[in-house]
Tab-separated table of C-alpha atoms in Angstrom:
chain	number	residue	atom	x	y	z
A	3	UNK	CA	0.000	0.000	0.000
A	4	UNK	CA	1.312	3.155	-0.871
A	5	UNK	CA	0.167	5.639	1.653
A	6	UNK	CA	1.912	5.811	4.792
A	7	UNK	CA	1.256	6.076	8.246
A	8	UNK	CA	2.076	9.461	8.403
A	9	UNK	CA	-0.597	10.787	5.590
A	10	UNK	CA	-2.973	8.885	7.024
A	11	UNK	CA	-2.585	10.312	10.512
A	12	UNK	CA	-2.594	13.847	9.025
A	13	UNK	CA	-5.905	13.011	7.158
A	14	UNK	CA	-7.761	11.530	10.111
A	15	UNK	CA	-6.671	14.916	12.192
A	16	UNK	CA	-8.082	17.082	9.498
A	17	UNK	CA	-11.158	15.242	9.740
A	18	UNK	CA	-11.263	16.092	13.511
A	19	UNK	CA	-10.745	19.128	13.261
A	20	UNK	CA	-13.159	20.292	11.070
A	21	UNK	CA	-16.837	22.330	11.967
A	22	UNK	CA	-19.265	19.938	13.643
A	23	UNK	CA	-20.929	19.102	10.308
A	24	UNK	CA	-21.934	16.160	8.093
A	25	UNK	CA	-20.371	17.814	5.125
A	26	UNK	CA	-17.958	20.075	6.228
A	27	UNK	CA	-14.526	18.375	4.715
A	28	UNK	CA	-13.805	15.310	2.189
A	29	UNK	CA	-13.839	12.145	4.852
A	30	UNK	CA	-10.285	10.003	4.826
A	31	UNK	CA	-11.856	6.311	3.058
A	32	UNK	CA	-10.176	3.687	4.836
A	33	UNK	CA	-12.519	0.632	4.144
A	34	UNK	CA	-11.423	-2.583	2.673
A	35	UNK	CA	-13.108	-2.677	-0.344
A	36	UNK	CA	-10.509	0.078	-1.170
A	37	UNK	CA	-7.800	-1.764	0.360
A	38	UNK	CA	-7.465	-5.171	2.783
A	39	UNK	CA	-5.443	-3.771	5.101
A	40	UNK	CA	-7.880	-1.756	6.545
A	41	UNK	CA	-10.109	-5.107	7.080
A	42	UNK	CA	-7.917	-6.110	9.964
A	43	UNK	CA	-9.417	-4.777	13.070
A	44	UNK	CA	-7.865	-2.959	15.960
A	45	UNK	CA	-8.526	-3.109	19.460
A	46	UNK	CA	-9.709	-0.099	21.395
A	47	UNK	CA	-10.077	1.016	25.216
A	48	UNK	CA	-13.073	3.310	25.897
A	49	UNK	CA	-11.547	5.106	29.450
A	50	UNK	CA	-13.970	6.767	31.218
A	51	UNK	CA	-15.623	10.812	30.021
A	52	UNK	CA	-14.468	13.209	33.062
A	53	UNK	CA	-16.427	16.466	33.802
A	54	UNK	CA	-14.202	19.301	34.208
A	55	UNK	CA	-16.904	21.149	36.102
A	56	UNK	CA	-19.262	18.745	38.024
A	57	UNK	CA	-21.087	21.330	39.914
A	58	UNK	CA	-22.071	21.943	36.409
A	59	UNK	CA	-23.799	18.506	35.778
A	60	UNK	CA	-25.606	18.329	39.437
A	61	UNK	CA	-28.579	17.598	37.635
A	62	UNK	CA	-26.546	15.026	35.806
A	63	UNK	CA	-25.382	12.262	37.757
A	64	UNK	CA	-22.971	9.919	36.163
A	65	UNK	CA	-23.173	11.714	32.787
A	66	UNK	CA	-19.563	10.948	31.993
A	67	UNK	CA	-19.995	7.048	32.725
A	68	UNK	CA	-23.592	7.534	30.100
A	69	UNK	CA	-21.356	9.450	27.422
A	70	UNK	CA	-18.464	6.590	27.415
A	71	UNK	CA	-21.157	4.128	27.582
A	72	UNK	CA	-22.761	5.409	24.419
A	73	UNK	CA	-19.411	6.018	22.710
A	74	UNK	CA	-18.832	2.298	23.482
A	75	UNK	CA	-21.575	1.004	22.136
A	76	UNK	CA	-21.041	3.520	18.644
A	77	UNK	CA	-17.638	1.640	18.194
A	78	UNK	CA	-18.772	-1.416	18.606
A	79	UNK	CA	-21.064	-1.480	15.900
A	80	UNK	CA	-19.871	-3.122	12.699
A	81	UNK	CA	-16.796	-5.456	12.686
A	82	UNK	CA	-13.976	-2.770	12.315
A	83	UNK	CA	-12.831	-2.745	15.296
A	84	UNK	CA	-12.655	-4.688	19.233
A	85	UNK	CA	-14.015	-2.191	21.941
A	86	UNK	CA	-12.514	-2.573	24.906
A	87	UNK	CA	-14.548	-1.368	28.163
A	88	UNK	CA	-12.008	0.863	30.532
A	89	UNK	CA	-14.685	2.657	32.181
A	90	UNK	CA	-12.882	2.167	35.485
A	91	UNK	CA	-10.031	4.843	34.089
A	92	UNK	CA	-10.462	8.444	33.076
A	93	UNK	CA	-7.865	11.222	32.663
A	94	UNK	CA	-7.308	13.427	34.766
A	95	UNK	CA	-4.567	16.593	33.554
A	96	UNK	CA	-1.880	15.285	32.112
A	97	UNK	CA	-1.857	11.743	33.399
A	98	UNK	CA	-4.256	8.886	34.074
A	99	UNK	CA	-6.261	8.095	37.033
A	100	UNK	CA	-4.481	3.939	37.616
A	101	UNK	CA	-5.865	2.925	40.579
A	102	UNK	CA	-5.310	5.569	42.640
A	103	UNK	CA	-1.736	6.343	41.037
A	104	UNK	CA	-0.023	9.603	39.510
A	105	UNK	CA	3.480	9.117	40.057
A	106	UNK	CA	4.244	8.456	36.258
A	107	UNK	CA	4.204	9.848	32.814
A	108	UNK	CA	0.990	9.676	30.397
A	109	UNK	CA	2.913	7.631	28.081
A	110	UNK	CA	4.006	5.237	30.607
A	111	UNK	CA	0.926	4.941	32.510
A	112	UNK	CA	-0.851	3.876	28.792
A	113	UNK	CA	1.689	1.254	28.013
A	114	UNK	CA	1.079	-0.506	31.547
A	115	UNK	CA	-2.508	-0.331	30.549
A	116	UNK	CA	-2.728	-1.579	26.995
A	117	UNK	CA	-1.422	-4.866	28.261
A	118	UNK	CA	-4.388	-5.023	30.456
A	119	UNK	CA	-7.160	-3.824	28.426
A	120	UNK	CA	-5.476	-5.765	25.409
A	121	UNK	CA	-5.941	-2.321	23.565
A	122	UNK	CA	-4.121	-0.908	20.297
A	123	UNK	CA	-5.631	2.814	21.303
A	124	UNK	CA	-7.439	4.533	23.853
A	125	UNK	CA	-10.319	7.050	23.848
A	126	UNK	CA	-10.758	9.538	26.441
A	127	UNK	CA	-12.346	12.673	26.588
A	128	UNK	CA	-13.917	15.177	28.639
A	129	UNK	CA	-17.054	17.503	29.487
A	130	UNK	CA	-15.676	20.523	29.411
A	131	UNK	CA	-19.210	22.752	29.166
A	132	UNK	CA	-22.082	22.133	30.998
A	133	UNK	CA	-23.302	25.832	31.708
A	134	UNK	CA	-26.570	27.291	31.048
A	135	UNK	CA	-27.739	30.849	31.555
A	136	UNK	CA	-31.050	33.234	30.107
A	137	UNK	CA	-31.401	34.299	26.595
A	138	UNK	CA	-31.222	37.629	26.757
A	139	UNK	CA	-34.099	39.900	25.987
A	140	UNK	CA	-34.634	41.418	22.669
A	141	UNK	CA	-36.309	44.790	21.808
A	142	UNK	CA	-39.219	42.752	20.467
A	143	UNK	CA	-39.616	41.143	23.931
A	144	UNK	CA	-39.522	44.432	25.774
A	145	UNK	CA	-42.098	45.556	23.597
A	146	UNK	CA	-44.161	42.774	23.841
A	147	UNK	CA	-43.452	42.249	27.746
A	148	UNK	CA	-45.761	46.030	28.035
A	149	UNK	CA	-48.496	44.144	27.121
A	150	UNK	CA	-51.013	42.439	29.768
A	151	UNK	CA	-50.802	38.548	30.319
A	152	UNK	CA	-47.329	38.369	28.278
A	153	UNK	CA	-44.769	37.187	29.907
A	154	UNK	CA	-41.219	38.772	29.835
A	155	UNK	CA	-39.261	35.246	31.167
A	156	UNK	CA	-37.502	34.103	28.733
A	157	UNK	CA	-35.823	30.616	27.876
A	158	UNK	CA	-32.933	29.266	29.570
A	159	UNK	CA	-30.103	28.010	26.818
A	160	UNK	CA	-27.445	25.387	28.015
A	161	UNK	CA	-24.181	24.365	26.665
A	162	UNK	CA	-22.769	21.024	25.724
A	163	UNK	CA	-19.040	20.774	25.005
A	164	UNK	CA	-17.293	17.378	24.480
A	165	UNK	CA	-13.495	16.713	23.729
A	166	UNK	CA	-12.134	13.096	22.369
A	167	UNK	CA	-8.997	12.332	22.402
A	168	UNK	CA	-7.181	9.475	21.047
A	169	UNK	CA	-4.033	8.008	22.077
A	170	UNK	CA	-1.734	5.355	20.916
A	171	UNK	CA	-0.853	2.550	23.693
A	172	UNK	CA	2.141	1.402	22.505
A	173	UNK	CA	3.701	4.549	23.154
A	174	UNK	CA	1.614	6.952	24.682
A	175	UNK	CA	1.710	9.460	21.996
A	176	UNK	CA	-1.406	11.301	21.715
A	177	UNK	CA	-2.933	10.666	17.507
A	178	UNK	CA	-6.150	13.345	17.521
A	179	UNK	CA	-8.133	15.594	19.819
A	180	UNK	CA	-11.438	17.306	18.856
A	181	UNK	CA	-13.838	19.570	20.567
A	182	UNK	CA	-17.613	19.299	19.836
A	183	UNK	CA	-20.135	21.956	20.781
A	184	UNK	CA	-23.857	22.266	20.601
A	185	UNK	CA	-26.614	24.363	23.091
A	186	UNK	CA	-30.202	24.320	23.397
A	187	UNK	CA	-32.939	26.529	24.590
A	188	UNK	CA	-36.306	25.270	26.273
A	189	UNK	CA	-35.438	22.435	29.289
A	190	UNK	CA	-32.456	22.487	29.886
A	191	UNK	CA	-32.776	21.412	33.601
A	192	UNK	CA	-32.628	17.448	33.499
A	193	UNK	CA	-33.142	16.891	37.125
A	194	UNK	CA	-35.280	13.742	37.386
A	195	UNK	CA	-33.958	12.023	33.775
A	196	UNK	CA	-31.253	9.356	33.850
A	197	UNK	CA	-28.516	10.972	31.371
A	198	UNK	CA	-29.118	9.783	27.811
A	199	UNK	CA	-32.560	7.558	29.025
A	200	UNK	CA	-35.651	7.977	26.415
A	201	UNK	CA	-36.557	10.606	28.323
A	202	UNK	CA	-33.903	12.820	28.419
A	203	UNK	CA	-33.411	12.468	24.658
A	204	UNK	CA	-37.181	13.823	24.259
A	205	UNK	CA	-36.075	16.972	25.966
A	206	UNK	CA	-34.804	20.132	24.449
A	207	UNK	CA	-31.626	19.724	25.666
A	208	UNK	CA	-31.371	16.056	25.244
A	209	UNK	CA	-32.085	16.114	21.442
A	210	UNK	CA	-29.434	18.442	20.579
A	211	UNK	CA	-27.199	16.518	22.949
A	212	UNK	CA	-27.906	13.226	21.289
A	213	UNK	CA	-27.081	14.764	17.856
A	214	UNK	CA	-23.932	16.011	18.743
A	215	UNK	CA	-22.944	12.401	20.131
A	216	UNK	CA	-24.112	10.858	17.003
A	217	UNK	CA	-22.099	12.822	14.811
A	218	UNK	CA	-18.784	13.216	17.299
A	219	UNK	CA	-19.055	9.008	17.165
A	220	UNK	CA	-19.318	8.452	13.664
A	221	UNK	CA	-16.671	10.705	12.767
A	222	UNK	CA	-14.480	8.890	15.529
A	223	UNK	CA	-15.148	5.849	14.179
A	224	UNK	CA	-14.127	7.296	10.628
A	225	UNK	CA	-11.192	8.476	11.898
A	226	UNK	CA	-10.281	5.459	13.514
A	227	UNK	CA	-10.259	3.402	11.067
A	228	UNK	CA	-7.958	5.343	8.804
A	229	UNK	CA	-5.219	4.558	11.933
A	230	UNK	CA	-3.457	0.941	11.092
A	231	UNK	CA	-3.355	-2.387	13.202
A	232	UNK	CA	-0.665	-2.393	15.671
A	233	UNK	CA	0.916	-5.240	17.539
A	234	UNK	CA	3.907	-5.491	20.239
A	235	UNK	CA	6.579	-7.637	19.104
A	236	UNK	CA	7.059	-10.198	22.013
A	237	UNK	CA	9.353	-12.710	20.745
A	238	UNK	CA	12.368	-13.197	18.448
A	239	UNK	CA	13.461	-15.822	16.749
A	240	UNK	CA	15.798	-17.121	13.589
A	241	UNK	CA	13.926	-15.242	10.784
A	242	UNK	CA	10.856	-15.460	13.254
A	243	UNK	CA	8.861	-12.847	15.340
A	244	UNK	CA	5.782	-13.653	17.141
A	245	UNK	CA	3.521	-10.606	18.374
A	246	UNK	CA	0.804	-10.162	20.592
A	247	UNK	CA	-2.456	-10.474	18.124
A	248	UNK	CA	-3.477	-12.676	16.130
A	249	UNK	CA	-6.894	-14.390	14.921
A	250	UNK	CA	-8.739	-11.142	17.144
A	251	UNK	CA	-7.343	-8.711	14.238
A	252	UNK	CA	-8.114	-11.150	11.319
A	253	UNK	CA	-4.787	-11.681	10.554
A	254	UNK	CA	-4.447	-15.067	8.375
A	255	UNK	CA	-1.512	-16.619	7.415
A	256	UNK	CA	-0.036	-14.640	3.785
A	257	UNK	CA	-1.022	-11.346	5.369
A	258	UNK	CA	1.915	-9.272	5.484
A	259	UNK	CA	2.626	-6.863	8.315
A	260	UNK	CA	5.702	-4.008	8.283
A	261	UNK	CA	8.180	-4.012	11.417
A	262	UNK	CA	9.056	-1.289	13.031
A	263	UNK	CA	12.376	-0.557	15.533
A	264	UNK	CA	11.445	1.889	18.455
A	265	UNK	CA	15.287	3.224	18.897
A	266	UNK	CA	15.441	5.515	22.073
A	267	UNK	CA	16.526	8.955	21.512
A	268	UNK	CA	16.323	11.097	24.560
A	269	UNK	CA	14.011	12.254	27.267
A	270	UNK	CA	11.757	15.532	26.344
A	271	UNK	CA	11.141	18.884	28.845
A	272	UNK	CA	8.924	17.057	31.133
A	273	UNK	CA	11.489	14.255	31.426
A	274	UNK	CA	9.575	11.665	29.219
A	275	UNK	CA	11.540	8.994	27.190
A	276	UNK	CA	11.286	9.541	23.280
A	277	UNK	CA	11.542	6.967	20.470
A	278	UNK	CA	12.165	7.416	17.229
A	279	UNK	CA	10.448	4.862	14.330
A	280	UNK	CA	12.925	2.648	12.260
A	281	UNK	CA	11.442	1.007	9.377
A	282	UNK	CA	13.486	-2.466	9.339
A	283	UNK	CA	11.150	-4.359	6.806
A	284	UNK	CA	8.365	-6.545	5.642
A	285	UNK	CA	7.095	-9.920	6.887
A	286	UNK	CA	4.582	-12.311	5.982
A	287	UNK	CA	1.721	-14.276	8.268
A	288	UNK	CA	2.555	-17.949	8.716
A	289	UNK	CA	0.303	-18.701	11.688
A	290	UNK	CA	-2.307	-17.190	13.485
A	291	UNK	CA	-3.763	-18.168	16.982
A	292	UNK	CA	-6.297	-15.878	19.415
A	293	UNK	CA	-3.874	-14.131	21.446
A	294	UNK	CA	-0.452	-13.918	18.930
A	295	UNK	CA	1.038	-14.709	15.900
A	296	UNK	CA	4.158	-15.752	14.191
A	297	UNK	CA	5.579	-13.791	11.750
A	298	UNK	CA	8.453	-14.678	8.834
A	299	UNK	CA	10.494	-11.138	7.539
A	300	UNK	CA	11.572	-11.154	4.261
A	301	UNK	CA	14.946	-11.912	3.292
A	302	UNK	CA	16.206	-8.282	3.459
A	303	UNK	CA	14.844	-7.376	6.723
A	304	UNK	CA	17.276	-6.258	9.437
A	305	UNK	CA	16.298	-8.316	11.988
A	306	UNK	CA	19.750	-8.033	14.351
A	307	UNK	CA	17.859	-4.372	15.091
A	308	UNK	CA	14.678	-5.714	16.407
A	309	UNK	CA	13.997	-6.105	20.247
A	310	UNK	CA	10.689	-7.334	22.625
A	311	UNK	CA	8.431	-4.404	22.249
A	312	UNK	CA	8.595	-3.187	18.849
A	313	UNK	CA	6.201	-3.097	16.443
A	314	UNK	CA	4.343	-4.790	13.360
A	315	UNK	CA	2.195	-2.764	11.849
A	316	UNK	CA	-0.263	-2.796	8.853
A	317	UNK	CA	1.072	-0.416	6.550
């Protein structure tokens, strides 16, 4: 296949960054009737949706757990790709909430994770507007609010802001983030409704919160797809590799995967260990099993670079 990992990448963030609308920019196609490496399927960890302001969403209850619940079940549909439920994580600044711990990097808490999870990439996202407030008043209302029996109240509007992240496990690096707005007049108040029940989708607010989750989930799921399978190399052997997925991603023996080398090149500002991609070659499916594979590289490949923990990759 002849467009890298790279393009791709810069195609799915264009696509995530564009207006909240159906039609705004040209969609990445990443299906495999246009090509069948985009048939194998990759698994991916749902964490938890924080709210940055929860005295915002007292009339909310648990509308972070609803949101990753729907987002969950959004993925899921179709055979594209293994959703992984990690409801029991969320992020929290720059780091993850691990059972209780902070006392390590983003990208390192992710890699102890993805073992766990048995995740390629991990959604997470927050609620980062919740607030409501009165429309204001217009001349016309003014006008109108002289006259006997006419009201002068007018409509409460609320906010709904949502940013999605995505993040790669094997190394921590963060692929896409997009922010999603919407607002509603009329109720806006869902004290009473279970977040995202029948009942609060009937509502005002909960229609034009439904539609924005809709939309902000299919063009994850778009975007997602355009990144490739990833496995961990766990084993070498003579001309041999075995990694850590196998009949879960579709892979069938004569599929063909490209290794990478992760070669360490420093620590960043924050004191975070970098790695640098090294392409080392191509190698071909020769068994598959539920949990791994095995792997023969092509006669070319520089296999003396390879170590436990890099990567074979679709394309």
């Amino acid at each position: 296949m002849k467009s890298t990992f790279t393009i791709i990448l810069m195609g799915a963030a264009l696509l995530l960054s564009s207006p909240l609308l159906a039609n705004a920019v040209e969609e990445p196609v990443c299906t495999a009737e246009h090509d069948p490496a985009f048939a194998l399927r990759k698994s991916v960890a749902v964490l938890n949706i924080a709210v940055a302001q929860p005295g915002e969403a007292s009339d909310m209850p648990q509308l972070g757990a609803e949101v990753a619940r729907y987002l969950q079940q959004a993925l899921s549909a179709g055979e594209a790709m293994r959703v992984r439920d990690g409801s029991d994580y969320a992020l929290e600044g720059a780091q993850i909430n691990l059972l209780g711990h902070h006392d390590a990097s983003l990208p390192t808490l992710l890699a102890a994770l993805a073992p766990e999870l048995e995740s390629q990439l991990f959604v997470c996202g927050r609620i980062i507007d919740l607030s409501r407030h009165r429309v204001e008043e217009t001349p016309i209302d003014t006008l109108l609010g002289g006259l006997p029996g006419v009201s002068r109240l007018r409509p409460e509007r609320r906010h709904f802001a949502l940013e999605l992240s995505v993040y790669d496990g094997h190394s921590g690096a963060e692929l896409l983030t997009r922010r999603f707005h919407t607002q509603a007049e009329g109720r806006v108040n869902m004290s009473g409704l279970r977040p995202l029940s029948g009942d609060f989708l009937a509502s005002d607010y909960g229609r034009a919160v439904g539609e924005l989750l809709g939309e902000a989930s299919e063009r994850l799921k778009r975007s997602l797809s355009c990144i490739p399978m990833m496995a961990r190399i766990t084993d070498i052997e003579e001309k041999g590799l075995r990694i850590d997925d196998g009949n879960g991603a579709l892979l069938r023996p004569g599929d063909r995967l490209r290794i990478f080398h992760r070669r360490y090149i420093g620590v960043d500002e924050l004191g975070r260990e970098r790695f640098q991609e090294e392409y080392i070659g191509d190698a071909r499916v020769t068994h598959s099993f539920p949990r791994s594979a095995l792997l023969e590289l092509d006669d070319n490949s520089r296999q003396a670079d390879l170590r436990p923990g890099d990567v074979a990759r679709a394309w």
